[in-house]
């Protein structure tokens, strides 16, 4: 038994009066015990719960349990887990019971905590993905930062799961939509290029706002582009939206776009390569065309600082931008009428716009 669990058990119950009491006093009397107890309740259990809930949501277990209570056998079958490993799945489910997120009666498991019930709902998928992003990507870089530096290791795109990120990025969707609604010309046909489209939700929003809009949506990561293409087909937009795997830096298309958008991805470019990436975006605009770039900026908020840390440790990206600095980079890249707008008072999320000089055709 590890020391944390021992400490907790001892505080819950002492069995045989005298000897147990003496042992308990000895254990609880050690100077490290208050710290251990505080760590257990304040840090360890929340981490266990977050990891358990994230995995239960991501694997689809929460959704299945929301439909009806299940035994480990039927869950194993649904998750394509071999019969040999069903007892191990049971042990994992029991951990959920211990943490208070699952309940069990007659050998069947059900959802118990409010968090488990909420994360089981499709409408909270973005929250489940954000939790997964924190655990899978932010926690490891916090845990391994100094060791990575000592070993000269960097994170690569393969250390990310693009489809999880595409889902979690929807957290800022209302802010991106606000920026799109402010910028998009709805009075005429518009040709949009969306760079790093993720799930494609922002292209869908633009297409809904302007029924004469047509778009090319590209994403660097093949699996992300494939998912976006499936989404676009499901939304019935294939006649207006083309999705391709592609990299802004090498994209071979005519400079024909009225609007180029980059949402939540400027930090995928190293700091000193941003001007050339922005120049490239500008070169794809038709004369008079506009760039709209939305991004979280440095703020001191712990979630964003963890995101910033991840990209600082990546071999392909760079830190979250400071608004003034990014505005200057847009100007250096040749954009005119550059603006940086905070989209919500107090929120470190900004929209940057700039135009390519010239008269629209
Ligand atoms: C954090 S996700 C945001 C997805 C989407 N824009 C959103 O806001 O929901 C950033 C995306 O940008 C893509 N990306 C990064 N660099 C890119 C590049 N050079 N060209 C095209 N896509 C890129 C990544 O593959 C990733 O899917």
Coordinates of C-alpha atoms and ligand atoms in Angstrom, one line a residue:
X1 CA 0.0 0.0 0.0
X2 CA 1.4 3.4 -0.9
X3 CA 1.9 6.0 1.9
X4 CA -0.8 8.3 0.7
X5 CA -3.5 5.6 0.7
X6 CA -2.2 4.4 4.1
X7 CA -2.6 7.8 5.5
X8 CA -6.1 8.2 4.2
X9 CA -7.2 4.9 5.5
X10 CA -5.8 5.5 8.9
X11 CA -7.7 8.8 9.2
X12 CA -10.9 7.1 8.1
X13 CA -10.9 4.1 10.5
X14 CA -8.8 2.6 13.3
X15 CA -9.7 -1.0 14.0
X16 CA -8.5 -2.8 17.1
X17 CA -8.5 -0.1 19.8
X18 CA -5.1 0.0 21.5
X19 CA -2.5 -1.4 19.1
X20 CA -4.2 0.2 16.1
X21 CA -4.4 3.5 17.9
X22 CA -0.7 3.4 18.8
X23 CA 0.2 2.6 15.2
X24 CA -2.1 5.2 13.9
X25 CA -0.7 7.8 16.2
X26 CA 2.8 6.9 15.1
X27 CA 1.9 7.2 11.4
X28 CA -0.2 10.4 11.7
X29 CA 2.4 11.9 14.1
X30 CA 5.2 12.0 11.5
X31 CA 5.8 15.5 10.3
X32 CA 5.3 14.6 6.6
X33 CA 1.7 13.3 7.2
X34 CA -0.2 16.7 7.0
X35 CA 1.6 17.4 3.7
X36 CA 0.8 13.9 2.4
X37 CA -2.8 14.2 3.3
X38 CA -3.1 17.7 1.8
X39 CA -1.4 16.4 -1.4
X40 CA -3.7 13.4 -1.6
X41 CA -6.9 15.4 -1.4
X42 CA -5.8 18.6 -3.1
X43 CA -3.7 17.3 -6.0
X44 CA -3.6 13.5 -6.4
X45 CA -7.3 12.7 -6.5
X46 CA -8.2 15.5 -8.8
X47 CA -5.5 14.3 -11.2
X48 CA -6.7 10.7 -11.1
X49 CA -10.3 11.9 -11.7
X50 CA -9.4 14.1 -14.6
X51 CA -7.4 11.3 -16.2
X52 CA -10.2 8.7 -15.6
X53 CA -12.9 11.0 -16.9
X54 CA -11.0 12.1 -19.9
X55 CA -10.3 8.5 -20.9
X56 CA -13.8 7.4 -20.2
X57 CA -15.2 10.3 -22.3
X58 CA -12.7 9.8 -25.1
X59 CA -13.2 6.0 -25.4
X60 CA -16.9 6.4 -25.6
X61 CA -17.5 4.6 -22.2
X62 CA -19.4 7.5 -20.7
X63 CA -21.8 7.7 -23.6
X64 CA -22.5 4.0 -23.4
X65 CA -23.1 4.2 -19.7
X66 CA -25.4 7.2 -20.2
X67 CA -27.6 4.9 -22.4
X68 CA -27.8 2.1 -19.9
X69 CA -25.8 0.5 -17.1
X70 CA -23.3 -2.0 -18.6
X71 CA -21.3 -5.0 -17.4
X72 CA -17.6 -5.1 -18.2
X73 CA -18.2 -7.9 -20.8
X74 CA -20.5 -5.8 -22.9
X75 CA -18.3 -2.7 -22.6
X76 CA -15.3 -4.8 -23.6
X77 CA -17.1 -6.1 -26.6
X78 CA -18.2 -2.6 -27.7
X79 CA -14.6 -1.3 -27.3
X80 CA -13.2 -4.3 -29.1
X81 CA -11.2 -5.4 -26.1
X82 CA -10.3 -9.1 -26.0
X83 CA -12.0 -11.4 -23.6
X84 CA -8.6 -12.0 -21.9
X85 CA -8.5 -8.3 -20.9
X86 CA -12.0 -8.0 -19.6
X87 CA -10.9 -8.4 -16.0
X88 CA -8.4 -5.6 -16.5
X89 CA -11.2 -3.4 -17.9
X90 CA -13.2 -4.3 -14.8
X91 CA -10.3 -3.1 -12.6
X92 CA -10.2 0.2 -14.5
X93 CA -14.0 0.6 -14.0
X94 CA -13.6 -0.1 -10.3
X95 CA -11.2 2.8 -10.2
X96 CA -14.0 5.0 -11.4
X97 CA -16.2 3.7 -8.6
X98 CA -13.4 4.4 -6.1
X99 CA -13.1 8.0 -7.4
X100 CA -16.9 8.4 -7.2
X101 CA -17.5 8.9 -10.9
X102 CA -19.1 5.6 -11.5
X103 CA -21.6 3.5 -9.5
X104 CA -22.0 -0.3 -9.5
X105 CA -24.9 -2.5 -8.7
X106 CA -25.5 -6.2 -9.7
X107 CA -22.1 -6.2 -11.6
X108 CA -23.2 -3.4 -13.9
X109 CA -21.7 0.1 -14.0
X110 CA -23.5 3.4 -14.3
X111 CA -22.7 7.1 -14.3
X112 CA -22.6 8.6 -10.8
X113 CA -20.9 12.0 -10.6
X114 CA -22.2 15.2 -12.2
X115 CA -19.0 15.6 -14.1
X116 CA -19.3 12.1 -15.6
X117 CA -23.0 12.7 -16.6
X118 CA -22.1 16.1 -18.2
X119 CA -19.1 14.7 -20.2
X120 CA -21.2 11.9 -21.5
X121 CA -23.3 14.5 -23.5
X122 CA -22.4 15.2 -27.1
X123 CA -22.9 18.9 -26.5
X124 CA -20.0 18.9 -24.1
X125 CA -17.6 17.2 -26.5
X126 CA -15.5 20.4 -26.7
X127 CA -15.0 20.3 -23.0
X128 CA -14.1 16.6 -23.0
X129 CA -11.5 17.4 -25.8
X130 CA -10.1 20.3 -23.9
X131 CA -9.6 18.1 -20.8
X132 CA -7.9 15.5 -23.0
X133 CA -5.6 18.2 -24.5
X134 CA -4.6 19.3 -21.0
X135 CA -3.8 15.8 -19.8
X136 CA -2.2 14.4 -23.0
X137 CA -0.2 17.5 -24.0
X138 CA 0.0 20.1 -21.3
X139 CA 0.7 17.8 -18.4
X140 CA 3.6 15.9 -20.1
X141 CA 5.4 19.1 -21.0
X142 CA 5.0 20.4 -17.4
X143 CA 6.3 17.1 -16.1
X144 CA 9.2 16.6 -18.5
X145 CA 10.2 20.2 -19.3
X146 CA 13.6 20.3 -17.6
X147 CA 14.4 16.7 -18.6
X148 CA 13.6 17.5 -22.2
X149 CA 15.9 20.4 -22.1
X150 CA 18.7 18.4 -20.5
X151 CA 18.4 15.7 -23.2
X152 CA 18.0 18.3 -26.0
X153 CA 14.6 16.9 -26.9
X154 CA 11.8 18.8 -28.6
X155 CA 8.2 18.1 -29.3
X156 CA 7.0 17.4 -32.8
X157 CA 3.7 17.5 -34.6
X158 CA 3.5 13.7 -34.0
X159 CA 3.4 14.4 -30.3
X160 CA 0.0 16.0 -30.9
X161 CA -3.3 14.5 -31.8
X162 CA -4.6 16.9 -34.4
X163 CA -8.2 15.6 -34.2
X164 CA -8.3 16.2 -30.4
X165 CA -6.9 19.7 -30.9
X166 CA -9.4 20.4 -33.7
X167 CA -12.2 19.5 -31.3
X168 CA -10.8 21.4 -28.3
X169 CA -10.2 24.5 -30.4
X170 CA -13.9 24.9 -30.5
X171 CA -13.8 26.3 -27.0
X172 CA -13.1 29.7 -28.6
X173 CA -15.6 29.3 -31.4
X174 CA -18.0 32.1 -30.3
X175 CA -15.0 34.5 -30.4
X176 CA -13.8 33.3 -33.8
X177 CA -17.4 33.6 -35.1
X178 CA -17.6 37.1 -33.8
X179 CA -14.5 38.0 -35.7
X180 CA -15.8 36.3 -38.9
X181 CA -19.1 38.0 -38.6
X182 CA -17.4 41.4 -38.3
X183 CA -15.1 40.8 -41.2
X184 CA -16.9 38.8 -43.8
X185 CA -18.6 40.8 -46.7
X186 CA -22.0 39.3 -47.1
X187 CA -23.2 41.6 -49.8
X188 CA -21.4 39.8 -52.7
X189 CA -19.8 36.4 -53.7
X190 CA -16.7 35.8 -51.7
X191 CA -13.8 33.4 -52.3
X192 CA -12.4 32.3 -48.9
X193 CA -9.1 30.4 -48.2
X194 CA -9.0 29.0 -44.7
X195 CA -5.6 27.9 -43.6
X196 CA -5.4 25.2 -40.8
X197 CA -9.1 24.6 -41.0
X198 CA -9.2 22.0 -38.2
X199 CA -12.7 20.5 -38.0
X200 CA -14.0 23.0 -40.6
X201 CA -16.6 24.6 -38.2
X202 CA -15.4 28.2 -39.0
X203 CA -15.8 27.6 -42.8
X204 CA -19.3 26.3 -42.2
X205 CA -20.1 29.4 -40.2
X206 CA -18.8 31.7 -42.9
X207 CA -20.7 29.7 -45.5
X208 CA -23.9 30.1 -43.5
X209 CA -23.4 33.8 -43.2
X210 CA -22.8 34.3 -46.9
X211 CA -24.7 31.8 -49.1
X212 CA -22.6 33.0 -52.1
X213 CA -19.3 32.2 -50.4
X214 CA -17.1 29.4 -51.8
X215 CA -14.1 28.2 -50.0
X216 CA -10.9 26.2 -50.1
X217 CA -10.1 24.8 -46.7
X218 CA -6.6 23.4 -46.1
X219 CA -4.9 21.7 -43.2
X220 CA -1.4 20.6 -42.8
X221 CA -2.3 17.3 -41.0
X222 CA -3.7 14.6 -43.3
X223 CA -6.0 13.1 -40.7
X224 CA -7.4 16.5 -39.7
X225 CA -8.0 17.4 -43.4
X226 CA -9.8 14.0 -43.9
X227 CA -12.0 14.6 -40.9
X228 CA -12.8 18.1 -42.1
X229 CA -13.7 16.7 -45.5
X230 CA -16.1 14.2 -43.9
X231 CA -17.6 17.0 -41.8
X232 CA -18.1 19.2 -44.9
X233 CA -19.8 16.3 -46.7
X234 CA -22.1 15.7 -43.7
X235 CA -23.0 19.4 -43.6
X236 CA -24.0 19.3 -47.3
X237 CA -21.4 21.8 -48.3
X238 CA -19.2 19.9 -50.8
X239 CA -20.5 22.0 -53.8
X240 CA -19.1 25.2 -52.1
X241 CA -16.3 24.0 -49.9
X242 CA -13.2 22.1 -51.1
X243 CA -11.0 20.5 -48.4
X244 CA -7.4 19.6 -49.1
X245 CA -4.4 18.6 -47.1
X246 CA -1.9 21.5 -47.6
X247 CA 0.7 23.7 -46.1
X248 CA 0.4 27.5 -46.3
X249 CA 4.1 27.7 -47.1
X250 CA 3.9 25.6 -50.2
X251 CA 0.3 25.9 -51.3
X252 CA 0.1 26.1 -55.0
X253 CA -3.0 28.1 -55.9
X254 CA -3.7 31.3 -57.8
X255 CA -3.9 34.6 -55.8
X256 CA -7.6 34.7 -56.1
X257 CA -9.0 35.0 -52.6
X258 CA -11.0 37.8 -51.1
X259 CA -10.4 36.6 -47.6
X260 CA -7.7 34.4 -46.1
X261 CA -8.3 33.2 -42.5
X262 CA -6.0 31.7 -40.0
X263 CA -7.7 30.7 -36.8
X264 CA -5.8 29.5 -33.7
X265 CA -2.6 28.5 -35.5
X266 CA -0.1 31.4 -35.8
X267 CA 1.9 29.7 -33.0
X268 CA 2.4 26.6 -35.3
X269 CA 4.9 28.9 -37.0
X270 CA 8.3 29.7 -35.3
X271 CA 8.4 33.3 -34.3
X272 CA 11.0 34.3 -36.9
X273 CA 9.1 32.5 -39.7
X274 CA 5.8 34.3 -39.1
X275 CA 6.5 37.3 -41.3
X276 CA 7.3 35.0 -44.3
X277 CA 4.1 32.9 -43.5
X278 CA 2.1 36.1 -43.4
X279 CA 3.7 37.3 -46.7
X280 CA 2.7 34.0 -48.2
X281 CA -0.9 34.5 -47.0
X282 CA -0.9 38.0 -48.5
X283 CA 0.4 36.7 -51.8
X284 CA -2.7 34.4 -52.1
X285 CA -5.1 37.3 -51.7
X286 CA -6.6 39.1 -54.7
X287 CA -5.9 42.9 -54.8
X288 CA -8.0 44.5 -52.1
X289 CA -8.4 41.2 -50.3
X290 CA -8.3 40.9 -46.5
X291 CA -6.6 38.7 -44.0
X292 CA -8.3 37.7 -40.8
X293 CA -6.2 36.0 -38.1
X294 CA -7.5 35.1 -34.7
X295 CA -5.4 33.9 -31.8
X296 CA -5.0 33.7 -28.1
X297 CA -2.2 35.9 -26.9
X298 CA 0.2 35.9 -24.0
X299 CA -1.8 36.7 -20.8
X300 CA -0.6 35.0 -17.7
X301 CA -3.6 32.8 -17.7
X302 CA -2.4 29.3 -16.7
X303 CA -4.1 27.4 -19.5
X304 CA -2.7 29.7 -22.1
X305 CA 0.7 29.7 -20.5
X306 CA 0.7 25.9 -20.7
X307 CA -0.2 26.1 -24.4
X308 CA 2.6 28.6 -24.8
X309 CA 5.0 26.3 -23.0
X310 CA 4.0 23.4 -25.3
X311 CA 4.7 25.4 -28.5
X312 CA 8.0 26.8 -27.0
X313 CA 9.1 23.2 -26.6
X314 CA 8.0 22.2 -30.1
X315 CA 10.5 21.9 -32.9
X316 CA 8.1 23.4 -35.4
X317 CA 6.2 26.2 -33.6
X318 CA 6.8 29.1 -31.3
X319 CA 5.3 31.1 -28.4
X320 CA 1.8 32.6 -28.3
X321 CA 2.1 36.2 -29.8
X322 CA 2.0 39.5 -28.0
X323 CA -0.7 41.6 -29.8
X324 CA 1.5 44.6 -30.7
X325 CA 4.3 42.4 -31.9
X326 CA 2.0 40.4 -34.2
X327 CA 0.5 43.6 -35.6
X328 CA 4.0 44.8 -36.5
X329 CA 4.7 41.5 -38.2
X330 CA 1.6 41.9 -40.3
X331 CA 2.8 45.4 -41.3
X332 CA 6.3 44.0 -42.1
X333 CA 4.6 41.3 -44.3
X334 CA 3.1 44.1 -46.4
X335 CA -0.4 44.3 -45.0
X336 CA -2.1 47.7 -45.0
X337 CA -4.7 49.1 -42.5
X338 CA -3.6 46.6 -39.8
X339 CA -5.8 46.3 -36.8
X340 CA -5.6 44.2 -33.6
X341 CA -8.9 44.0 -31.8
X342 CA -9.6 42.3 -28.4
X343 CA -12.8 40.4 -29.1
X344 CA -14.1 40.3 -25.5
X345 CA -13.1 42.8 -22.8
X346 CA -10.6 41.1 -20.5
X347 CA -10.1 38.0 -22.7
X348 CA -6.7 37.6 -24.3
X349 CA -8.2 36.6 -27.6
X350 CA -7.6 38.9 -30.5
X351 CA -8.6 39.4 -34.1
X352 CA -6.0 40.8 -36.5
X353 CA -6.9 42.2 -39.9
X354 CA -5.0 43.6 -42.7
X355 CA -5.6 44.2 -46.4
X356 CA -3.6 43.7 -49.6
X357 CA -3.3 46.9 -51.4
X358 CA -5.1 47.2 -54.7
X359 CA -8.6 47.6 -56.1
X360 CA -10.9 44.6 -55.9
X361 CA -11.9 43.3 -59.4
Ligands
LIG1 C1 -5.2 24.5 -33.1 S1 -5.7 23.9 -34.6 C2 -7.0 25.0 -35.0 C3 -8.0 24.4 -36.0 C4 -9.1 25.4 -36.5 N1 -8.5 26.6 -37.1 C5 -9.9 25.9 -35.3 O1 -9.7 27.1 -34.9 O2 -10.8 25.2 -34.8 C6 -4.5 24.5 -35.7 C7 -4.5 23.8 -37.1 O3 -3.6 24.5 -38.0 C8 -3.0 23.5 -38.8 N2 -1.8 24.1 -39.4 C9 -0.7 24.4 -38.7 N3 0.3 24.9 -39.5 C10 -0.3 24.9 -40.8 C11 0.2 25.2 -42.1 N4 1.5 25.7 -42.3 N5 -0.6 25.1 -43.1 C12 -1.8 24.6 -43.0 N6 -2.3 24.2 -41.8 C13 -1.6 24.4 -40.7 C14 -2.8 22.4 -37.9 O4 -2.6 21.2 -38.6 C15 -4.0 22.4 -37.0 O5 -5.0 21.5 -37.5

